[in-house]
Coordinates of C-alpha atoms in Angstrom, one line a residue:
M1 CA 29.1 27.3 -27.9
L2 CA 29.0 28.0 -24.1
M3 CA 26.9 31.2 -24.5
R4 CA 24.4 29.3 -26.7
Q5 CA 24.1 26.7 -24.0
L6 CA 23.5 29.2 -21.3
T7 CA 20.7 30.8 -23.1
L8 CA 18.9 27.4 -23.5
S9 CA 18.7 26.4 -19.9
I10 CA 18.9 27.9 -16.4
A11 CA 22.0 26.2 -15.2
I12 CA 23.4 26.1 -11.8
L13 CA 26.9 25.6 -12.8
V14 CA 29.3 24.2 -10.3
A15 CA 32.7 25.5 -11.3
A16 CA 36.1 25.2 -9.6
L17 CA 37.3 27.9 -7.3
S18 CA 40.6 29.6 -7.9
P19 CA 43.5 27.2 -7.0
L20 CA 44.9 29.9 -4.7
A21 CA 41.6 30.1 -2.8
C22 CA 40.6 26.4 -2.4
T23 CA 41.0 23.0 -4.0
A24 CA 37.2 22.3 -3.7
S25 CA 34.6 23.0 -6.3
S26 CA 31.8 25.6 -6.3
A27 CA 28.6 26.2 -8.2
I28 CA 26.9 28.4 -10.8
M29 CA 23.2 28.8 -11.4
M30 CA 21.2 29.9 -14.4
R31 CA 17.6 29.8 -15.3
E32 CA 16.1 28.6 -18.6
G33 CA 15.6 31.5 -21.0
G34 CA 18.9 33.2 -20.1
G35 CA 20.1 35.3 -17.2
S36 CA 23.4 35.9 -15.4
P37 CA 25.1 32.8 -13.8
Q38 CA 25.0 32.7 -10.0
Y39 CA 27.9 31.1 -8.2
Y40 CA 27.7 28.9 -5.1
R41 CA 30.2 27.1 -3.0
T42 CA 28.3 23.9 -2.6
I43 CA 25.6 21.9 -4.4
Q44 CA 23.2 22.3 -1.5
Q45 CA 23.5 26.0 -1.6
A46 CA 22.6 26.0 -5.2
V47 CA 19.6 23.7 -4.6
D48 CA 18.5 25.9 -1.8
A49 CA 18.6 29.0 -4.1
V50 CA 16.0 27.4 -6.4
P51 CA 12.5 28.9 -5.7
A52 CA 10.0 26.4 -4.2
Y53 CA 7.3 25.1 -6.6
D54 CA 9.2 26.6 -9.6
T55 CA 8.2 25.1 -12.9
V56 CA 11.2 26.6 -14.8
P57 CA 13.8 23.9 -15.4
V58 CA 17.1 24.4 -13.7
T59 CA 20.5 22.8 -14.4
I60 CA 23.3 22.5 -11.9
R61 CA 26.6 22.0 -13.7
L62 CA 29.5 20.4 -11.7
T63 CA 33.1 20.6 -12.6
A64 CA 35.5 17.7 -12.0
G65 CA 36.1 17.2 -8.3
T66 CA 34.8 15.5 -5.1
F67 CA 31.8 17.1 -3.4
T68 CA 31.7 15.9 0.2
G69 CA 28.5 16.4 2.2
K70 CA 24.9 15.3 2.1
V71 CA 22.7 16.8 -0.6
T72 CA 18.9 16.9 -0.3
I73 CA 16.5 18.0 -3.0
P74 CA 13.0 18.5 -1.4
A75 CA 9.7 17.6 -3.1
T76 CA 9.0 21.4 -3.5
K77 CA 11.8 21.8 -6.1
P78 CA 11.0 19.8 -9.3
Y79 CA 12.7 20.1 -12.7
I80 CA 16.3 20.2 -11.4
T81 CA 19.1 18.7 -13.5
I82 CA 22.5 18.0 -12.1
Q83 CA 25.1 17.7 -14.8
G84 CA 28.6 16.4 -13.9
A85 CA 31.9 16.3 -15.8
G86 CA 31.8 12.5 -16.1
V87 CA 31.7 9.4 -14.0
G88 CA 34.7 9.2 -11.8
R89 CA 35.5 12.8 -12.5
T90 CA 32.6 14.4 -10.6
V91 CA 31.9 12.6 -7.3
L92 CA 29.2 13.3 -4.7
T93 CA 29.9 11.5 -1.5
T94 CA 29.6 11.2 2.3
A95 CA 30.5 8.5 4.8
L96 CA 27.2 8.2 6.7
N97 CA 25.9 4.8 7.7
A98 CA 22.7 3.3 9.3
G99 CA 24.5 2.4 12.5
M100 CA 25.7 5.9 13.3
R101 CA 24.3 7.4 16.6
L102 CA 22.6 10.7 16.6
S103 CA 23.0 13.2 19.5
N104 CA 19.9 11.8 21.1
G105 CA 21.4 8.2 21.1
R106 CA 19.2 7.0 18.3
Y107 CA 20.5 5.3 15.1
L108 CA 20.6 7.3 11.9
G109 CA 18.9 4.5 10.0
T110 CA 19.3 3.2 6.5
F111 CA 17.2 5.7 4.6
N112 CA 18.8 8.7 6.4
S113 CA 22.3 7.5 5.5
A114 CA 22.1 8.6 1.8
S115 CA 24.8 10.8 0.4
A116 CA 22.1 12.4 -1.8
A117 CA 18.3 12.3 -1.2
V118 CA 16.0 13.3 -4.0
Y119 CA 12.4 13.8 -3.1
A120 CA 11.5 16.0 -6.1
S121 CA 9.8 14.9 -9.3
H122 CA 11.2 15.3 -12.8
F123 CA 14.8 15.2 -11.5
T124 CA 17.7 14.4 -13.9
A125 CA 21.3 13.5 -13.2
R126 CA 24.0 13.0 -15.8
D127 CA 27.7 12.0 -15.8
I128 CA 28.1 11.9 -12.0
T129 CA 29.2 9.3 -9.4
F130 CA 27.0 9.1 -6.4
A131 CA 29.1 7.4 -3.7
N132 CA 29.0 6.4 0.0
S133 CA 32.5 6.1 1.2
F134 CA 31.7 4.5 4.6
G135 CA 32.9 1.1 3.5
A136 CA 32.0 -2.4 4.7
G137 CA 30.0 -3.3 7.8
E138 CA 26.8 -1.3 7.7
Q139 CA 24.0 -0.2 5.3
A140 CA 25.2 3.0 3.7
V141 CA 23.2 4.5 0.9
A142 CA 24.8 6.5 -2.0
L143 CA 21.5 7.8 -3.4
Q144 CA 17.9 7.7 -2.3
A145 CA 15.6 8.5 -5.3
A146 CA 12.1 9.1 -3.9
G147 CA 10.4 11.3 -6.5
R148 CA 8.5 10.6 -9.7
D149 CA 9.8 10.6 -13.3
E150 CA 13.5 10.7 -12.3
R151 CA 16.2 10.1 -14.9
F152 CA 19.8 9.0 -14.4
I153 CA 22.0 9.0 -17.5
R154 CA 25.6 7.8 -17.5
C155 CA 25.8 7.9 -13.7
A156 CA 27.6 5.6 -11.2
F157 CA 26.4 4.5 -7.8
T158 CA 29.0 3.0 -5.5
G159 CA 28.8 1.6 -2.0
W160 CA 28.8 -1.6 -0.1
Q161 CA 25.3 -2.7 1.3
D162 CA 22.2 -0.8 0.2
T163 CA 23.9 1.4 -2.3
F164 CA 20.9 2.6 -4.3
L165 CA 17.4 3.1 -2.8
L166 CA 14.5 3.6 -5.3
R167 CA 11.2 4.7 -3.9
N168 CA 7.9 5.6 -5.7
G169 CA 9.1 6.1 -9.3
P170 CA 8.8 5.6 -12.2
D171 CA 12.6 5.9 -12.6
Y172 CA 14.7 5.5 -15.7
L173 CA 18.4 4.6 -15.8
S174 CA 20.4 4.4 -19.0
H175 CA 24.1 3.3 -19.3
C176 CA 24.7 3.6 -15.5
T177 CA 26.9 1.6 -13.2
I178 CA 25.7 0.3 -9.9
V179 CA 28.3 -1.2 -7.5
G180 CA 27.7 -3.0 -4.2
A181 CA 28.0 -6.1 -2.1
D182 CA 24.5 -7.1 -0.9
D183 CA 21.0 -5.9 -1.5
F184 CA 22.6 -2.9 -3.2
I185 CA 19.6 -2.1 -5.5
F186 CA 16.5 -2.0 -3.3
G187 CA 13.1 -0.3 -2.7
D188 CA 9.5 -0.2 -3.8
A189 CA 9.8 1.8 -7.0
A190 CA 8.9 1.0 -10.6
A191 CA 12.3 1.4 -12.3
Y192 CA 13.7 0.6 -15.7
F193 CA 17.4 -0.1 -16.1
S194 CA 18.6 0.1 -19.7
H195 CA 22.1 -1.0 -20.8
C196 CA 23.5 -0.7 -17.3
T197 CA 26.4 -2.5 -15.6
I198 CA 25.6 -4.1 -12.3
T199 CA 28.8 -5.0 -10.3
A200 CA 28.6 -7.3 -7.3
T201 CA 31.8 -7.0 -5.3
R202 CA 31.2 -10.1 -3.2
A203 CA 28.8 -13.0 -2.6
G204 CA 25.3 -12.0 -1.9
C205 CA 22.1 -10.6 -3.5
I206 CA 21.9 -7.9 -6.0
T207 CA 18.3 -6.7 -5.4
A208 CA 15.9 -6.5 -2.5
A209 CA 12.6 -5.3 -3.9
S210 CA 9.6 -4.2 -1.7
T211 CA 7.1 -3.7 -4.5
P212 CA 3.5 -2.9 -3.4
A213 CA 0.9 -5.6 -4.3
E214 CA -1.0 -3.2 -6.5
Q215 CA 2.0 -2.2 -8.6
Q216 CA 2.3 -4.4 -11.7
L217 CA 6.1 -4.3 -12.1
G218 CA 9.0 -3.2 -9.9
L219 CA 12.7 -3.3 -10.8
V220 CA 13.3 -4.2 -14.5
F221 CA 16.7 -4.7 -16.0
S222 CA 16.9 -4.7 -19.8
S223 CA 20.1 -5.4 -21.8
C224 CA 22.2 -5.0 -18.7
T225 CA 25.5 -6.7 -17.9
V226 CA 26.2 -8.3 -14.5
K227 CA 29.9 -8.4 -13.4
S228 CA 31.4 -9.9 -10.4
S229 CA 34.8 -11.2 -9.1
A230 CA 33.0 -13.2 -6.4
P231 CA 33.3 -17.0 -6.4
A232 CA 31.2 -19.0 -8.9
R233 CA 27.6 -19.5 -8.0
S234 CA 27.7 -17.1 -5.0
V235 CA 25.7 -14.1 -6.4
Y236 CA 21.9 -14.1 -6.6
L237 CA 19.8 -11.8 -8.8
G238 CA 17.7 -10.8 -5.8
R239 CA 15.8 -11.8 -2.7
P240 CA 12.3 -10.4 -1.8
W241 CA 12.3 -7.7 0.8
R242 CA 8.5 -7.8 0.9
Q243 CA 5.8 -10.4 0.0
Y244 CA 5.0 -8.9 -3.5
A245 CA 8.5 -8.2 -4.6
S246 CA 8.8 -7.8 -8.4
V247 CA 12.1 -8.0 -10.3
T248 CA 12.5 -8.8 -14.0
W249 CA 15.7 -9.4 -16.0
I250 CA 15.4 -9.3 -19.8
N251 CA 18.2 -10.0 -22.3
C252 CA 20.9 -9.5 -19.7
L253 CA 24.4 -11.0 -19.5
L254 CA 25.0 -13.1 -16.4
P255 CA 28.5 -14.2 -15.3
V256 CA 29.6 -17.5 -13.8
A257 CA 29.3 -15.9 -10.3
V258 CA 25.5 -16.0 -10.6
N259 CA 24.0 -18.9 -8.7
P260 CA 22.0 -21.4 -10.9
A261 CA 18.9 -20.9 -8.7
L262 CA 19.1 -17.2 -9.6
W263 CA 16.9 -16.1 -6.6
H264 CA 17.2 -16.4 -2.9
K265 CA 14.9 -16.2 0.1
W266 CA 15.4 -13.7 2.9
R267 CA 14.4 -16.3 5.5
A268 CA 13.7 -19.9 4.8
A269 CA 10.1 -19.6 6.1
D270 CA 9.2 -16.6 3.9
P271 CA 6.2 -17.2 1.6
T272 CA 6.9 -17.1 -2.1
A273 CA 3.4 -17.6 -3.7
T274 CA 3.0 -13.8 -4.3
T275 CA 6.6 -13.0 -5.2
R276 CA 7.0 -11.9 -8.8
Y277 CA 10.4 -12.7 -10.1
A278 CA 11.1 -13.3 -13.8
V279 CA 14.0 -13.9 -16.2
S280 CA 13.8 -13.7 -20.0
Q281 CA 16.2 -14.3 -22.9
C282 CA 19.4 -13.8 -20.9
T283 CA 22.9 -14.9 -21.9
G284 CA 26.3 -15.8 -20.4
P285 CA 27.6 -18.6 -18.3
G286 CA 25.4 -17.7 -15.4
W287 CA 22.3 -18.3 -17.6
A288 CA 23.7 -21.4 -19.4
H289 CA 23.7 -23.4 -16.2
A290 CA 20.6 -21.7 -14.6
K291 CA 18.1 -23.8 -12.8
P292 CA 15.7 -21.2 -11.4
V293 CA 13.8 -21.7 -8.3
K294 CA 10.2 -22.9 -8.8
W295 CA 8.7 -19.7 -7.6
S296 CA 10.3 -17.6 -10.4
H297 CA 9.1 -17.3 -14.0
V298 CA 11.1 -18.0 -17.1
G299 CA 9.6 -16.9 -20.4
T300 CA 9.7 -14.4 -23.3
Y301 CA 8.8 -10.8 -22.5
A302 CA 8.3 -8.1 -25.0
N303 CA 10.7 -5.4 -23.9
S304 CA 8.7 -2.5 -25.3
M305 CA 5.6 -3.7 -23.4
V306 CA 7.5 -4.1 -20.1
R307 CA 9.1 -0.6 -20.5
Q308 CA 5.7 0.9 -21.1
I309 CA 4.2 -0.7 -18.0
V310 CA 7.1 0.4 -15.8
L311 CA 7.2 4.0 -17.1
Q312 CA 3.4 4.4 -17.1
G313 CA 3.3 6.4 -20.2
W314 CA 6.2 8.7 -19.3
N315 CA 8.7 9.4 -22.0
P316 CA 12.1 9.8 -20.3
L317 CA 13.9 10.7 -23.5
G318 CA 11.5 13.7 -24.2
Q319 CA 11.5 17.1 -22.8
Q320 CA 10.5 17.1 -19.1
A321 CA 7.8 19.8 -19.5
P322 CA 6.1 21.1 -16.3
S323 CA 2.7 19.9 -17.5
C324 CA 2.5 17.1 -14.9
Y325 CA 4.0 18.1 -11.6
Y326 CA 3.1 15.8 -8.7
G327 CA 4.6 17.9 -6.0
R328 CA 2.2 20.8 -5.9
I329 CA -0.5 19.9 -3.3
P330 CA -3.2 22.4 -2.3
L331 CA -2.9 23.5 1.3
P332 CA -5.5 21.9 3.5
H333 CA -8.4 23.8 5.1
F334 CA -9.4 23.4 8.7
A335 CA -12.2 24.6 10.9
K336 CA -11.3 26.8 13.9
S337 CA -12.3 24.4 16.6
S338 CA -9.6 23.0 18.8
V339 CA -9.4 20.0 21.2
L340 CA -6.7 19.4 23.8
V341 CA -5.8 15.7 24.2
T342 CA -5.4 16.0 27.9
Q343 CA -9.1 16.6 28.3
S344 CA -9.3 12.8 28.7
A345 CA -7.1 10.8 31.2
P346 CA -4.6 8.3 29.9
A347 CA -4.9 4.6 30.4
G348 CA -3.1 3.0 33.4
G349 CA 0.1 1.1 33.2
T350 CA 3.8 2.0 33.0
P351 CA 4.3 3.9 30.9
K352 CA 0.8 5.4 30.7
L353 CA -0.7 5.1 27.2
W354 CA -2.4 8.1 25.7
T355 CA -3.8 6.1 22.7
S356 CA -7.5 6.2 23.6
A357 CA -7.4 9.9 24.6
I358 CA -5.6 11.0 21.5
Q359 CA -7.6 8.9 19.1
A360 CA -10.8 10.1 20.8
A361 CA -9.8 13.7 20.3
I362 CA -9.0 13.0 16.6
D363 CA -12.4 11.3 16.1
E364 CA -14.2 14.0 17.9
V365 CA -12.7 16.8 15.8
H366 CA -13.4 14.8 12.6
Q367 CA -17.0 14.2 13.5
D368 CA -17.5 17.9 14.4
G369 CA -16.4 19.0 10.9
G370 CA -12.6 19.4 11.4
G371 CA -10.2 21.4 13.4
R372 CA -7.0 21.1 15.5
V373 CA -6.0 18.3 17.9
V374 CA -3.4 19.8 20.2
I375 CA -0.6 17.8 21.9
P376 CA 0.7 20.1 24.7
A377 CA 4.3 20.1 26.1
G378 CA 5.3 16.9 27.7
R379 CA 5.8 13.2 26.7
F380 CA 2.8 11.3 25.4
V381 CA 3.3 7.5 24.8
T382 CA 0.9 5.9 22.4
D383 CA 0.1 2.9 20.2
P384 CA -0.4 3.5 16.5
L385 CA -3.0 6.2 15.6
M386 CA -5.4 6.7 12.7
L387 CA -5.8 10.3 11.3
R388 CA -9.1 11.5 10.0
S389 CA -10.2 14.1 7.4
G390 CA -10.2 17.7 8.5
V391 CA -7.7 17.1 11.4
D392 CA -4.6 19.2 12.0
L393 CA -2.5 17.2 14.6
H394 CA -0.6 20.0 16.2
L395 CA 2.4 19.5 18.5
V396 CA 3.4 22.6 20.5
R397 CA 7.0 23.3 21.3
G398 CA 8.2 20.8 23.9
A399 CA 5.6 18.1 23.0
V400 CA 6.9 14.6 22.3
L401 CA 4.5 12.1 20.7
Q402 CA 6.3 8.8 21.4
F403 CA 5.1 5.6 19.8
T404 CA 5.4 2.5 21.8
G405 CA 8.2 0.1 21.0
N406 CA 5.9 -2.9 21.7
R407 CA 5.6 -4.7 18.3
S408 CA 2.4 -6.5 19.4
A409 CA 0.7 -3.1 19.3
Y410 CA 1.2 -2.9 15.6
A411 CA -1.1 -4.8 13.2
L412 CA 0.8 -7.2 10.8
T413 CA -0.7 -7.3 7.3
S414 CA 0.8 -9.0 4.3
G415 CA 4.1 -9.3 6.1
R416 CA 4.3 -5.6 7.0
Y417 CA 3.7 -3.8 10.3
E418 CA 1.3 -0.8 10.3
S419 CA 2.7 2.7 10.5
C420 CA 2.8 4.8 13.6
L421 CA 0.4 7.3 11.9
T422 CA -2.0 6.2 9.2
A423 CA -4.5 8.2 7.1
L424 CA -6.7 6.3 4.6
N425 CA -9.0 7.9 2.1
C426 CA -8.6 11.2 3.8
H427 CA -8.5 14.9 2.8
D428 CA -7.3 18.0 4.5
V429 CA -4.9 16.4 6.9
A430 CA -1.9 18.1 8.5
I431 CA 0.8 17.5 11.1
T432 CA 2.1 20.9 12.4
G433 CA 3.9 22.6 15.2
H434 CA 7.4 22.5 16.7
G435 CA 7.1 19.3 18.8
T436 CA 8.7 15.9 18.2
I437 CA 7.3 12.7 16.8
D438 CA 9.4 9.7 18.1
G439 CA 8.8 6.4 16.3
D440 CA 11.1 4.6 18.9
G441 CA 12.8 2.9 16.0
Q442 CA 15.7 1.9 18.3
S443 CA 13.6 -0.9 19.8
W444 CA 13.1 -2.5 16.4
W445 CA 16.8 -2.5 15.4
P446 CA 18.0 -5.6 17.4
Q447 CA 15.4 -7.8 15.7
Y448 CA 16.0 -6.2 12.3
R449 CA 19.7 -7.0 12.5
K450 CA 18.9 -10.7 13.3
T451 CA 16.2 -11.4 10.8
G452 CA 16.0 -8.5 8.3
P453 CA 13.0 -6.3 7.5
L454 CA 10.0 -6.6 9.7

């Protein structure tokens, strides 16, 4: 049976080392179509061994055991499956948290605290526990899922606050368990949760969606069970992280711990006219006494239709064939011209701002048909910048492009501040070199800790 299985998929098997050598686990890799297994000591080593832009499915098999250490699957490595030995038996964990300080004194941040970060499309995980063992007191992500067409079957995600971050999507979760205390399922993804168990370990909110306005649906829970030992009426189904947050619960079992209002605001003054929250055909004591807030919707939703909208035509139960890979992007092409940003003087003030000089260089290169905008060695403080087609923003070694921490310099649209670097309707754009881009996120943290997302 084992040999038959190995000939069907390229598996990166993670097998236990000899008890005499080590108590940890290690890994084995095989490619679809056969081949000799390859052994690795860690999951990350096995992932690193997968060729970039490979369209041959790869499976990483994990034995029972605890794998400690951050795992990152880059966007250049699609079609990877990680197969564990069972929830609670195979555990991938770290103890990172958003408040940790880096060597440069900056905070690690919520997104970077994930025990596992998946940026690749067509990723599958089965029978694994993704955990963050930091504990209470800070945001500490167990898994960040940031690719497209990602599947999680019979997995568990455990943490405290911000356990599971879902970005982009669509994502599909079946018979999974998600455990956390507050905002523990969050992000902007379109995600479909089927027959999952959602466990709130204390009073708070289960979800914090940041769904984009143009996305029809965000987080959808179908035939799921909510569990909680928190006091009665102390748990909310969610609160909007962004103005167009979308969360839908269909045919779910709600316990007495669920507050009759169902939904909560992040801040009392937050607008709710564009929030898209809905509940349909739920059961349990939490639903029997429900009196949903006026800005939510209660109705009957066809589950098949909702599933189709969320998954956008993707069949998560079918073979994940490499016919639709989102990660392979053609390399950009640039003209040979080059402009040094120091050809123009910075604006006065303390610190001096290089915004006009850098933006002028970007615009000049774009108008001349493209090329390279060079940031030389040194520190260049700037307000937000707009990239253009045909521009390679190149930071030489020793260059620091530091964005101002002055929030008034960032435009506020639909409740969200603009990014440090923006490119709209562009083609052939790149950021290259060995320099540093510093978003000065530290200046935003005190306000974030007081009021939540900005």
